Coordinates of C-alpha atoms and ligand atoms in Angstrom, one line a residue:
X78 CA -19.5 -11.6 -6.7
X79 CA -18.2 -12.3 -3.2
X80 CA -14.6 -11.4 -2.9
X81 CA -12.0 -13.9 -1.6
X82 CA -10.4 -13.1 1.7
X83 CA -6.7 -12.6 1.9
X84 CA -6.2 -14.0 5.3
X85 CA -3.3 -12.2 7.1
X86 CA -3.4 -14.6 10.1
X87 CA -3.1 -17.7 7.9
X88 CA -0.3 -16.2 5.7
X89 CA 1.6 -15.1 8.8
X90 CA 1.4 -18.5 10.4
X91 CA 2.7 -20.0 7.2
X92 CA 5.6 -17.6 6.9
X93 CA 6.5 -17.9 10.6
X94 CA 7.1 -21.6 10.2
X95 CA 9.9 -20.7 7.9
X96 CA 11.1 -18.0 10.3
X97 CA 11.4 -20.6 13.1
X98 CA 13.7 -22.6 10.9
X99 CA 15.7 -19.6 9.9
X100 CA 16.1 -18.6 13.6
X101 CA 17.3 -22.1 14.5
X102 CA 19.8 -22.0 11.6
X103 CA 21.2 -18.7 12.9
X104 CA 21.4 -20.0 16.4
X105 CA 23.3 -23.0 15.2
X106 CA 25.7 -20.7 13.6
X107 CA 26.2 -18.8 16.9
X108 CA 23.9 -15.9 16.4
X109 CA 20.6 -15.6 18.4
X110 CA 18.5 -13.0 16.6
X111 CA 17.6 -10.2 19.1
X112 CA 15.0 -7.5 18.9
X113 CA 14.8 -4.6 21.4
X114 CA 11.4 -3.0 21.8
X115 CA 11.2 0.3 23.6
X116 CA 7.9 1.6 24.9
X117 CA 7.6 5.0 26.5
X118 CA 4.5 5.9 28.5
X119 CA 1.3 4.0 28.9
X120 CA -0.6 4.4 25.6
X121 CA -3.1 1.5 25.7
X122 CA -2.9 0.7 22.0
X123 CA 0.9 0.8 22.0
X124 CA 0.9 -1.6 24.9
X125 CA -1.2 -4.1 22.9
X126 CA 1.1 -3.7 19.7
X127 CA 4.2 -4.2 21.8
X128 CA 2.8 -7.2 23.5
X129 CA 1.9 -8.8 20.2
X130 CA 5.4 -8.1 18.8
X131 CA 7.1 -9.7 21.8
X132 CA 4.7 -12.7 21.5
X133 CA 5.5 -13.1 17.8
X134 CA 9.2 -13.1 18.6
X135 CA 8.7 -15.8 21.2
X136 CA 6.8 -17.9 18.7
X137 CA 9.7 -18.1 16.2
X138 CA 12.5 -18.1 18.8
X139 CA 13.8 -14.6 18.3
X140 CA 15.0 -13.1 21.6
X141 CA 13.1 -10.0 22.4
X142 CA 14.0 -7.4 25.0
X143 CA 11.1 -5.2 26.1
X144 CA 12.2 -1.9 27.8
X145 CA 9.3 0.1 29.3
X146 CA 9.9 3.7 30.4
X147 CA 7.6 6.2 32.2
X148 CA 5.9 8.9 30.2
X149 CA 8.3 11.5 31.7
X150 CA 11.5 9.9 30.3
X151 CA 13.7 12.6 28.8
X152 CA 14.6 12.7 25.2
X153 CA 18.3 12.7 26.1
X154 CA 17.8 9.5 28.2
X155 CA 15.9 7.8 25.4
X156 CA 18.6 8.8 22.9
X157 CA 21.3 7.4 25.3
X158 CA 19.4 4.1 25.5
X159 CA 19.2 3.9 21.7
X160 CA 22.9 4.6 21.4
X161 CA 23.6 1.7 23.8
X162 CA 21.5 -0.7 21.8
X163 CA 23.2 0.5 18.6
X164 CA 26.4 -0.8 20.0
X165 CA 25.1 -4.0 21.6
X166 CA 26.1 -6.9 19.3
X167 CA 23.3 -9.2 20.7
X168 CA 20.7 -6.8 19.4
X169 CA 19.9 -6.9 15.6
X170 CA 16.8 -4.8 15.6
X171 CA 15.6 -1.7 17.5
X172 CA 12.1 -0.6 17.6
X173 CA 10.8 2.5 19.4
X174 CA 7.1 2.2 19.5
X175 CA 5.3 5.3 18.2
X176 CA 3.7 7.6 19.2
X177 CA 6.2 9.0 21.7
X178 CA 5.2 11.6 24.3
X179 CA 5.0 15.1 22.9
X180 CA 8.2 16.3 24.6
X181 CA 10.2 13.8 22.6
X182 CA 11.1 14.5 19.0
X183 CA 10.2 11.2 17.2
X184 CA 12.1 12.1 14.1
X185 CA 15.3 12.6 16.1
X186 CA 14.8 9.3 17.8
X187 CA 14.1 7.5 14.5
X188 CA 17.3 8.9 13.0
X189 CA 19.3 8.0 16.1
X190 CA 18.6 4.3 15.5
X191 CA 21.4 2.7 13.5
X192 CA 20.1 2.2 9.9
X193 CA 21.5 -1.3 10.1
X194 CA 19.2 -2.1 13.0
X195 CA 16.2 0.0 11.8
X196 CA 13.9 -3.0 11.4
X197 CA 10.9 -0.7 11.2
X198 CA 12.4 0.8 8.0
X199 CA 11.7 4.4 9.1
X200 CA 15.3 5.8 9.0
X201 CA 15.9 8.2 6.2
X202 CA 18.7 6.0 5.0
X203 CA 16.3 3.1 4.5
X204 CA 13.6 5.4 3.1
X205 CA 16.1 6.8 0.6
X206 CA 17.3 3.3 -0.3
X207 CA 13.7 2.2 -1.0
X208 CA 13.2 5.2 -3.2
X209 CA 16.3 4.5 -5.2
X210 CA 15.8 0.8 -5.4
X211 CA 18.7 -0.2 -3.2
X212 CA 18.5 -3.1 -0.7
X213 CA 17.2 -1.9 2.7
X214 CA 14.8 -2.6 5.4
X215 CA 11.3 -2.1 4.0
X216 CA 8.7 -0.6 6.3
X217 CA 6.7 -3.5 7.7
X218 CA 3.1 -2.5 6.9
X219 CA 3.5 -1.9 3.2
X220 CA 5.9 -4.8 2.9
X221 CA 3.2 -7.0 4.5
X222 CA 0.7 -5.7 1.9
X223 CA 3.1 -6.6 -0.9
X224 CA 3.4 -10.1 0.5
X225 CA -0.4 -10.4 0.6
X226 CA -0.6 -9.5 -3.1
X227 CA 2.2 -12.0 -3.8
X228 CA 0.3 -14.7 -1.9
X229 CA -2.6 -14.6 -4.4
X230 CA -0.1 -14.6 -7.3
X231 CA -1.1 -11.1 -8.4
X232 CA 1.0 -9.6 -11.2
X233 CA 1.2 -5.9 -10.7
X234 CA 2.9 -5.2 -14.0
X235 CA 0.8 -2.7 -16.0
X236 CA -2.0 -2.6 -13.4
X237 CA -3.3 0.7 -11.9
X238 CA -2.8 0.9 -8.2
X239 CA -4.4 3.6 -6.0
X240 CA -2.9 4.3 -2.6
X241 CA -5.1 6.3 -0.3
X242 CA -2.8 8.0 2.3
X243 CA 0.7 9.4 1.9
X244 CA 2.3 9.0 5.3
X245 CA 6.0 8.3 5.5
X246 CA 5.4 4.9 7.2
X247 CA 2.6 3.5 5.0
X248 CA 1.3 5.4 2.0
X249 CA 4.5 6.7 0.4
X250 CA 6.5 3.5 0.8
X251 CA 3.5 1.5 -0.3
X252 CA 3.4 3.5 -3.5
X253 CA 7.1 3.0 -4.1
X254 CA 6.9 -0.7 -3.6
X255 CA 4.0 -1.0 -6.1
X256 CA 6.0 1.1 -8.5
X257 CA 8.9 -1.2 -8.2
X258 CA 6.7 -4.0 -9.3
X259 CA 5.7 -2.0 -12.4
X260 CA 2.3 -0.9 -11.4
X261 CA 1.1 2.6 -12.5
X262 CA 0.5 4.3 -9.2
X263 CA -1.8 7.1 -8.1
X264 CA -1.4 8.5 -4.5
X265 CA -4.5 10.1 -3.0
X266 CA -4.7 12.2 0.2
X267 CA -6.9 14.6 2.1
X268 CA -6.6 17.2 -0.6
X269 CA -7.5 14.9 -3.5
X270 CA -10.3 16.5 -5.4
X271 CA -12.3 13.4 -6.5
X272 CA -11.2 10.3 -4.6
X273 CA -14.0 8.2 -6.2
X274 CA -12.9 9.1 -9.7
X275 CA -9.4 7.8 -9.0
X276 CA -10.5 4.7 -7.1
X277 CA -12.9 3.6 -9.9
X278 CA -10.0 3.3 -12.2
X279 CA -7.9 1.1 -9.9
X280 CA -7.1 -2.6 -10.2
X281 CA -5.7 -2.5 -6.7
X282 CA -6.6 -0.1 -3.9
X283 CA -4.7 0.3 -0.7
X284 CA -6.5 2.3 1.9
X285 CA -4.2 3.7 4.6
X286 CA -6.1 6.6 6.1
X287 CA -7.5 5.9 9.6
X288 CA -11.1 6.9 8.9
X289 CA -14.1 4.6 8.8
X290 CA -15.7 4.0 5.3
X291 CA -13.3 6.1 3.4
X292 CA -13.8 3.6 0.6
X293 CA -17.3 2.3 -0.3
X294 CA -18.6 -0.2 -2.8
X295 CA -19.6 2.5 -5.3
X296 CA -15.9 3.6 -5.5
X297 CA -14.6 0.2 -6.5
X298 CA -14.3 -1.3 -10.0
X299 CA -15.7 -4.8 -10.2
X300 CA -12.9 -7.3 -9.7
X301 CA -10.5 -4.9 -8.0
X302 CA -8.2 -6.1 -5.2
X303 CA -8.7 -4.1 -1.9
X304 CA -6.1 -3.9 0.8
X305 CA -7.3 -2.3 4.1
X306 CA -4.6 -1.0 6.2
X307 CA -6.7 1.2 8.5
X308 CA -7.4 0.5 12.1
X309 CA -10.4 2.3 13.6
X310 CA -13.1 1.7 16.2
X311 CA -16.7 1.9 15.2
X312 CA -19.5 3.3 17.3
X313 CA -19.7 0.0 19.3
X314 CA -15.9 0.0 19.9
X315 CA -15.3 -2.8 17.4
X316 CA -12.0 -2.8 15.5
X317 CA -12.5 -2.1 11.8
X318 CA -10.6 -0.8 8.8
X319 CA -11.0 2.1 6.4
X320 CA -13.2 0.3 3.9
X321 CA -16.9 -0.7 3.9
X322 CA -16.0 -4.4 4.1
X323 CA -19.5 -5.9 3.7
X324 CA -20.3 -3.7 0.7
X325 CA -17.0 -3.9 -1.1
X326 CA -16.8 -7.7 -0.8
X327 CA -19.7 -7.9 -3.2
X328 CA -17.7 -6.0 -5.8
X329 CA -14.0 -6.8 -5.3
X330 CA -12.2 -10.0 -6.3
X331 CA -10.0 -10.0 -3.2
X332 CA -10.2 -8.1 0.1
X333 CA -8.3 -8.1 3.4
X334 CA -10.3 -8.2 6.6
X335 CA -9.8 -6.1 9.7
X336 CA -8.9 -7.6 12.1
X337 CA -6.8 -10.5 10.7
X338 CA -5.5 -8.8 7.6
X339 CA -2.6 -6.3 7.4
X340 CA -2.1 -6.2 11.2
X341 CA -0.6 -9.6 11.6
X342 CA 1.4 -9.2 8.4
X343 CA 3.0 -6.1 9.8
X344 CA 4.4 -8.0 12.7
X345 CA 5.4 -10.9 10.4
X346 CA 7.5 -8.5 8.3
X347 CA 9.1 -7.1 11.5
X348 CA 10.3 -10.6 12.3
X349 CA 11.5 -11.0 8.7
X350 CA 13.5 -7.7 9.0
X351 CA 15.0 -8.8 12.3
X352 CA 16.1 -12.1 10.9
X353 CA 17.6 -10.4 7.8
X354 CA 19.5 -8.1 10.2
X355 CA 20.8 -11.0 12.2
X356 CA 21.9 -12.7 9.0
X357 CA 23.7 -9.6 7.9
X358 CA 25.5 -9.3 11.2
X359 CA 26.6 -12.9 10.8
X360 CA 28.0 -12.2 7.3
X361 CA 29.8 -9.1 8.6
X362 CA 31.4 -11.0 11.4
X363 CA 32.5 -14.1 9.4
Ligands
NAP422 P1 -1.5 9.1 9.0 O1 -0.1 9.4 9.1 O2 -2.5 9.8 9.8 O3 -1.9 9.3 7.4 C1 -3.2 9.3 7.0 C2 -3.2 9.7 5.5 O4 -4.6 9.7 5.1 C3 -2.7 11.1 5.2 O5 -1.8 11.1 4.1 C4 -3.9 11.9 4.9 O6 -3.7 12.9 4.0 C5 -4.8 10.8 4.3 N1 -6.2 11.2 4.5 C6 -6.9 11.7 5.5 N2 -8.2 11.9 5.3 C7 -8.4 11.5 4.0 C8 -9.5 11.5 3.1 N3 -10.7 11.8 3.5 N4 -9.3 11.0 1.8 C9 -8.1 10.6 1.4 N5 -7.0 10.6 2.2 C10 -7.1 11.1 3.5 O7 -1.8 7.5 9.2 P2 -0.8 6.3 8.9 O8 0.2 6.2 10.0 O9 -0.4 6.2 7.5 O10 -1.9 5.1 9.2 C11 -3.1 5.0 8.4 C12 -4.0 4.0 9.0 O11 -3.4 2.7 9.0 C13 -4.4 4.3 10.5 O12 -5.7 3.8 10.7 C14 -3.4 3.4 11.2 O13 -3.9 3.0 12.5 C15 -3.3 2.2 10.3 N6 -2.1 1.5 10.4 C16 -2.2 0.1 10.5 C17 -1.1 -0.7 10.6 C18 -1.3 -2.1 10.7 O14 -0.4 -2.9 11.0 N7 -2.5 -2.7 10.3 C19 0.1 -0.1 10.6 C20 0.3 1.3 10.5 C21 -0.9 2.0 10.4 P3 -2.8 14.2 4.2 O15 -1.4 13.7 4.0 O16 -3.2 15.1 3.2 O17 -3.1 14.6 5.6

C-alpha cells in the first residue's frame, strides 16, 4: 500500500480562496479584519513563522500589524502593549509569537490577551470553553489537523485515535477535538510505558512530539491515518516531522507530509480565527 497524501498546501489554498471572499464581505460592511503579531527578540525560527503569518494575511486581504521588539523588552512593557491592542477596535486578533525571552512569563502574557482576540486559542477561557464544548477560538494547529481529516471525509465516530504528546497547545486540545467528534482517544506522552502497543491499535495517529522517528512503520496498523505535527531538522538540516514518512507511507492509508502538511494548515486556521473574531466584532457593534 502507498498512502495518499493529505496536502496541507493545497487544502490551505482552497480554504484561503473562501477567506478572501469573507474578508471582502467584512470590508464592504465597514470592518477590515486586523491581526497584530508581536515578535520579541531575534529567534530565527520565530522570524520565519511570523513572516509566513503576515504573508498569509496579505494573501487574503487581512490587515496585519507586525510589531518587533528587542530581546530586552520588559514584561511590563509587553503587557502594556497587549493592553493597548486589547482596546484597539481595528485589531481583531492578537498573537504573541512564542517562545518569549526567559525573563518574560509567557503564561502571564497569554492571559493578558483578551479572550475575544485570542486567535491562537491559548487563553484559559478558550481552553476551558473547548473542554466544555462551548464556542471558542480553537488552537490553530489541532484545528488544522481536524480540517485535514475532514478534507478526506474521515468519520471519527467510534474510531480509536492516539495522540502522541500532551502539550497545552497541541496534544491536549487535539485529544479534546477528536473526542468531540466521538473518537475514542488515547493520549501518550514521555512516560507512556509501551507507545507501540497503543499506536498499533489506532485508526488515527497524531504525532506531536518534536522528535525524529518517534513513530515508525512497525508501530502503525495497516490502513491507519497518520497526521504528523512535528517539526524537526534531520542530520542534514532538512525540515522533517516526527514520523518515518517513507516507511509509514507503505502501511498507512493517508499521511501528512512535512513540510507542506500541518504547518500551512496552522496558519490557515489563524486566518480563520481572525475572520471569525472580526465577524463577531461586527455583530457586537451592529
Ligand atoms: P512540547 O510542548 O515539547 O510537547 C511535546 C510532547 O511530546 C510532550 O507532551 C512530551 O511528553 C511528549 N513526548 C516527548 N518525548 C516523547 C516520547 N519519546 N514518546 C511520547 N511522547 C513524548 O511540544 P509541542 O509544542 O506540543 O510541539 C510538538 C511538535 O509539534 C514540535 O516539533 C513542534 O515544533 C511542532 N509544532 C508544529 C506546529 C505546526 O504548525 N506544524 C505547530 C506547533 C507545534 P511530556 O508531557 O511527558 O513531557
